[in-house]
Short mmCIF file of C-alpha atoms in Angstrom, two decimals:
data_model
loop_
_atom_site.label_atom_id
_atom_site.label_comp_id
_atom_site.label_asym_id
_atom_site.label_seq_id
_atom_site.Cartn_x
_atom_site.Cartn_y
_atom_site.Cartn_z
CA GLY A 219 4.55 22.86 -17.49
CA ALA A 220 3.13 20.13 -19.09
CA GLY A 221 2.16 17.13 -17.71
CA VAL A 222 1.59 13.78 -18.88
CA SER A 223 -0.76 13.28 -21.61
CA GLN A 224 -2.52 10.24 -22.62
CA SER A 225 -4.72 9.69 -25.69
CA PRO A 226 -7.32 8.74 -26.40
CA SER A 227 -9.54 9.76 -23.15
CA ASN A 228 -11.80 6.78 -24.05
CA LYS A 229 -11.36 4.00 -26.58
CA VAL A 230 -14.65 0.87 -27.16
CA THR A 231 -13.14 -1.70 -29.39
CA GLU A 232 -14.33 -5.30 -30.33
CA LYS A 233 -13.03 -8.63 -28.85
CA GLY A 234 -10.54 -9.74 -30.93
CA LYS A 235 -9.15 -5.93 -31.89
CA ASP A 236 -6.04 -4.87 -31.85
CA VAL A 237 -5.34 -1.24 -29.76
CA GLU A 238 -2.63 1.10 -29.36
CA LEU A 239 -2.61 3.47 -27.11
CA ARG A 240 -0.57 6.24 -26.43
CA CYS A 241 1.74 7.79 -23.91
CA ASP A 242 3.52 11.73 -23.94
CA PRO A 243 5.38 11.86 -20.98
CA ILE A 244 6.69 14.90 -18.94
CA SER A 245 9.92 16.59 -21.11
CA GLY A 246 13.10 15.27 -19.86
CA HIS A 247 11.45 12.32 -17.23
CA THR A 248 14.04 9.51 -18.34
CA ALA A 249 11.79 7.16 -16.67
CA LEU A 250 8.40 5.99 -18.32
CA TYR A 251 5.43 3.51 -16.79
CA TRP A 252 2.27 1.91 -17.42
CA TYR A 253 0.29 1.12 -15.22
CA ARG A 254 -3.51 -0.94 -15.57
CA GLN A 255 -6.53 -0.07 -13.31
CA SER A 256 -9.39 -2.11 -13.14
CA LEU A 257 -12.20 -3.40 -10.94
CA GLY A 258 -11.70 -5.60 -8.67
CA GLN A 259 -7.61 -5.68 -9.31
CA GLY A 260 -6.95 -2.31 -8.24
CA LEU A 261 -3.76 -0.97 -10.21
CA GLU A 262 -1.22 -2.69 -11.40
CA PHE A 263 2.25 -2.11 -13.17
CA LEU A 264 2.69 -3.66 -16.46
CA ILE A 265 5.50 -2.54 -17.98
CA TYR A 266 8.79 0.07 -16.56
CA PHE A 267 11.19 2.08 -19.79
CA GLN A 268 14.12 3.75 -17.86
CA GLY A 269 16.58 5.38 -20.62
CA ASN A 270 17.92 2.67 -23.23
CA SER A 271 18.05 0.25 -20.84
CA ALA A 272 15.49 -2.85 -22.06
CA PRO A 273 12.27 -2.42 -20.68
CA ASP A 274 10.92 -3.88 -17.08
CA LYS A 275 8.09 -6.13 -18.70
CA SER A 276 7.84 -8.23 -15.53
CA GLY A 277 4.34 -7.17 -15.06
CA LEU A 278 2.34 -7.76 -18.29
CA PRO A 279 -0.17 -9.78 -18.05
CA SER A 280 0.61 -11.97 -21.54
CA ASP A 281 1.99 -12.20 -24.61
CA ARG A 282 -0.84 -9.82 -26.24
CA PHE A 283 0.86 -7.00 -24.35
CA SER A 284 3.47 -5.35 -25.78
CA ALA A 285 5.29 -1.54 -25.53
CA GLU A 286 7.61 0.18 -27.50
CA ARG A 287 9.41 3.70 -26.54
CA THR A 288 10.65 5.62 -29.49
CA GLY A 289 13.89 8.37 -28.82
CA GLY A 290 13.52 8.06 -25.54
CA SER A 291 10.58 10.23 -25.19
CA VAL A 292 6.31 8.68 -26.14
CA SER A 293 5.20 5.48 -25.83
CA THR A 294 2.65 2.79 -27.28
CA LEU A 295 0.81 0.23 -25.37
CA THR A 296 -0.58 -2.20 -27.79
CA ILE A 297 -2.80 -4.91 -27.12
CA GLN A 298 -3.82 -7.23 -29.76
CA ARG A 299 -6.45 -9.79 -29.86
CA THR A 300 -8.31 -7.46 -27.42
CA GLN A 301 -10.60 -9.67 -24.41
CA GLN A 302 -13.43 -8.49 -22.39
CA GLU A 303 -11.14 -9.11 -19.63
CA ASP A 304 -8.90 -6.25 -20.66
CA SER A 305 -11.29 -3.61 -20.38
CA ALA A 306 -9.33 -0.92 -17.54
CA VAL A 307 -8.25 2.14 -17.60
CA TYR A 308 -4.62 2.49 -18.66
CA LEU A 309 -2.54 4.48 -17.16
CA CYS A 310 0.57 6.26 -17.91
CA ALA A 311 3.90 7.79 -15.22
CA SER A 312 6.98 9.61 -15.74
CA ARG A 313 9.78 10.33 -13.46
CA ARG A 314 12.46 12.10 -13.40
CA GLY A 315 15.51 9.98 -13.29
CA GLN A 316 16.24 6.99 -11.40
CA GLY A 317 16.55 7.20 -7.25
CA ILE A 318 13.46 7.19 -5.59
CA TYR A 319 11.46 10.61 -7.71
CA GLU A 320 8.15 10.59 -7.57
CA GLN A 321 5.93 9.58 -10.38
CA TYR A 322 3.54 12.33 -12.44
CA PHE A 323 0.77 9.84 -14.13
CA GLY A 324 -1.59 10.96 -16.92
CA PRO A 325 -5.15 10.91 -17.09
CA GLY A 326 -5.33 7.76 -18.26
CA THR A 327 -7.07 5.92 -21.57
CA ARG A 328 -10.55 4.43 -20.75
CA LEU A 329 -10.19 0.88 -22.56
CA THR A 330 -13.83 -1.05 -22.81
CA VAL A 331 -13.76 -4.30 -25.17
CA THR A 332 -17.29 -5.16 -26.40
CA ALA B 171 8.95 -8.71 -1.60
CA GLN B 172 6.98 -5.36 -0.62
CA SER B 173 3.56 -5.30 -0.44
CA VAL B 174 1.08 -2.52 1.21
CA THR B 175 -2.17 -3.40 2.84
CA GLN B 176 -4.86 -0.32 3.42
CA LEU B 177 -7.33 -1.54 6.70
CA ASP B 178 -10.44 0.52 5.90
CA SER B 179 -11.95 0.35 1.88
CA HIS B 180 -13.97 3.30 2.97
CA VAL B 181 -13.97 5.50 5.34
CA SER B 182 -17.03 8.63 6.18
CA VAL B 183 -16.27 11.51 8.32
CA SER B 184 -17.94 14.85 8.81
CA GLU B 185 -17.02 18.14 7.04
CA GLY B 186 -14.60 19.52 9.88
CA THR B 187 -13.44 16.26 11.50
CA PRO B 188 -10.78 14.57 11.27
CA VAL B 189 -9.34 11.70 8.86
CA LEU B 190 -7.14 8.46 9.19
CA LEU B 191 -6.62 6.49 6.43
CA ARG B 192 -4.49 3.45 7.80
CA CYS B 193 -1.67 2.24 5.51
CA ASN B 194 0.64 -1.20 6.47
CA TYR B 195 3.40 -1.36 4.77
CA SER B 196 5.75 -4.91 4.36
CA SER B 197 8.95 -4.42 2.75
CA SER B 198 12.19 -6.02 2.39
CA TYR B 199 14.90 -2.80 3.42
CA SER B 200 13.96 0.82 3.63
CA PRO B 201 10.85 2.29 1.66
CA SER B 202 9.81 4.71 0.24
CA LEU B 203 6.91 5.27 0.76
CA PHE B 204 3.59 7.61 -1.08
CA TRP B 205 -0.01 8.23 -0.68
CA TYR B 206 -1.84 9.60 -3.55
CA VAL B 207 -4.85 10.89 -4.42
CA GLN B 208 -7.29 10.16 -7.10
CA HIS B 209 -10.85 12.54 -7.33
CA PRO B 210 -13.74 10.79 -9.65
CA ASN B 211 -12.48 11.27 -13.29
CA LYS B 212 -9.17 12.71 -12.38
CA GLY B 213 -6.22 11.53 -13.08
CA LEU B 214 -3.72 10.29 -9.81
CA GLN B 215 -2.08 12.77 -7.78
CA LEU B 216 0.89 13.08 -5.65
CA LEU B 217 -0.09 13.85 -1.88
CA LEU B 218 3.15 13.22 0.27
CA LYS B 219 6.05 10.79 -0.01
CA TYR B 220 8.72 9.48 2.93
CA THR B 221 12.28 8.57 1.85
CA SER B 222 13.93 7.83 4.99
CA ALA B 223 14.42 11.13 5.65
CA ALA B 224 11.84 12.89 8.31
CA THR B 225 8.83 10.72 9.84
CA LEU B 226 6.90 12.75 9.82
CA VAL B 227 5.78 14.57 6.73
CA LYS B 228 3.70 16.86 5.11
CA GLY B 229 1.90 17.14 2.07
CA ILE B 230 -0.40 19.17 -0.06
CA ASN B 231 -3.50 20.15 1.55
CA GLY B 232 -2.93 19.38 4.86
CA PHE B 233 -2.62 15.86 4.67
CA GLU B 234 -0.06 14.72 7.06
CA ALA B 235 1.53 10.58 7.16
CA GLU B 236 3.84 9.36 10.09
CA PHE B 237 6.04 6.78 9.43
CA LYS B 238 6.44 4.19 12.24
CA LYS B 239 9.26 1.30 11.46
CA SER B 240 8.63 -0.71 14.63
CA GLU B 241 4.57 -0.61 13.43
CA THR B 242 4.99 -0.96 9.62
CA SER B 243 2.52 1.35 9.37
CA PHE B 244 2.48 4.77 7.01
CA HIS B 245 -1.27 6.22 8.49
CA LEU B 246 -2.68 9.36 6.75
CA THR B 247 -4.16 12.28 9.18
CA LYS B 248 -5.83 15.66 8.32
CA PRO B 249 -6.95 17.76 11.24
CA SER B 250 -9.99 18.82 9.74
CA ALA B 251 -11.73 17.29 6.41
CA HIS B 252 -13.54 18.99 3.84
CA MET B 253 -16.06 18.34 1.04
CA SER B 254 -13.27 18.72 -1.61
CA ASP B 255 -11.31 16.04 -0.04
CA ALA B 256 -14.00 13.32 -0.66
CA ALA B 257 -11.46 11.00 -3.42
CA GLU B 258 -10.32 7.99 -3.65
CA TYR B 259 -6.15 7.60 -1.47
CA PHE B 260 -4.00 4.82 -2.36
CA CYS B 261 -1.15 4.08 -0.35
CA VAL B 262 1.87 3.28 -2.60
CA VAL B 263 5.44 1.39 -2.03
CA SER B 264 8.40 1.30 -4.13
CA ALA B 265 9.31 -1.78 -5.46
CA SER B 266 12.58 -2.17 -5.38
CA GLN B 267 15.58 0.16 -3.55
CA ALA B 268 16.42 1.00 -6.92
CA GLY B 269 12.64 2.37 -7.33
CA THR B 270 11.54 1.22 -10.20
CA ALA B 271 7.75 0.55 -10.30
CA LEU B 272 5.19 1.52 -7.48
CA ILE B 273 2.77 -1.07 -5.25
CA PHE B 274 -0.43 0.62 -4.82
CA GLY B 275 -2.84 -0.55 -2.20
CA LYS B 276 -5.99 -1.71 -2.65
CA GLY B 277 -7.48 1.92 -2.20
CA THR B 278 -9.32 3.84 0.27
CA THR B 279 -12.61 5.70 -0.53
CA LEU B 280 -13.29 8.89 1.74
CA SER B 281 -16.61 10.18 1.84
CA VAL B 282 -17.27 13.74 3.17
CA SER B 283 -20.79 15.01 4.99
CA SER B 284 -21.97 18.05 5.28
#
């Protein structure tokens, strides 16, 4: 079946502009995660959605970052007033449910802030 | 708190020789552990997972890992390297007993020469 998809695959933006990154999880997966992969920082957890529960936002680096998940499916990660240090690959993952199930990752969105 | 340490940032082997990628973890409870692989310009793919069943876990492409509680290790091995194994490998621990966010190691780049 279809895996996790993300769009756009690449995004170049000017410093100070807002960007939106989209994630389509695997159908039926109730858990959705956003991670950031950057040089020197490795892979960092950003935010986690599980069903209708309040999201775990503990990994968001600043209040410029926010995310929402509409209808328990598609998620959008928004970065306001982008900075050069926001340049990274943003990865989305989904998981079937609660418990110890592996996460399935999308191909990522490469964000470059100039 | 949970953490994971990959002991080598880069491992080089010859095709047909064994592969050993080392990982140590720290966890306040019985952890769930994973190995993910990331080929150049590709998404993260699950190689194998340990979730308190058998301590020797077999994964895809001939890889396996052994959970050793006394040594807090979860090393990844393969008897015979193939050129297609060249990639970055991440050792990952589940961040909480409920299996929410994943905590990634810094990664080990595996190079395979002919």
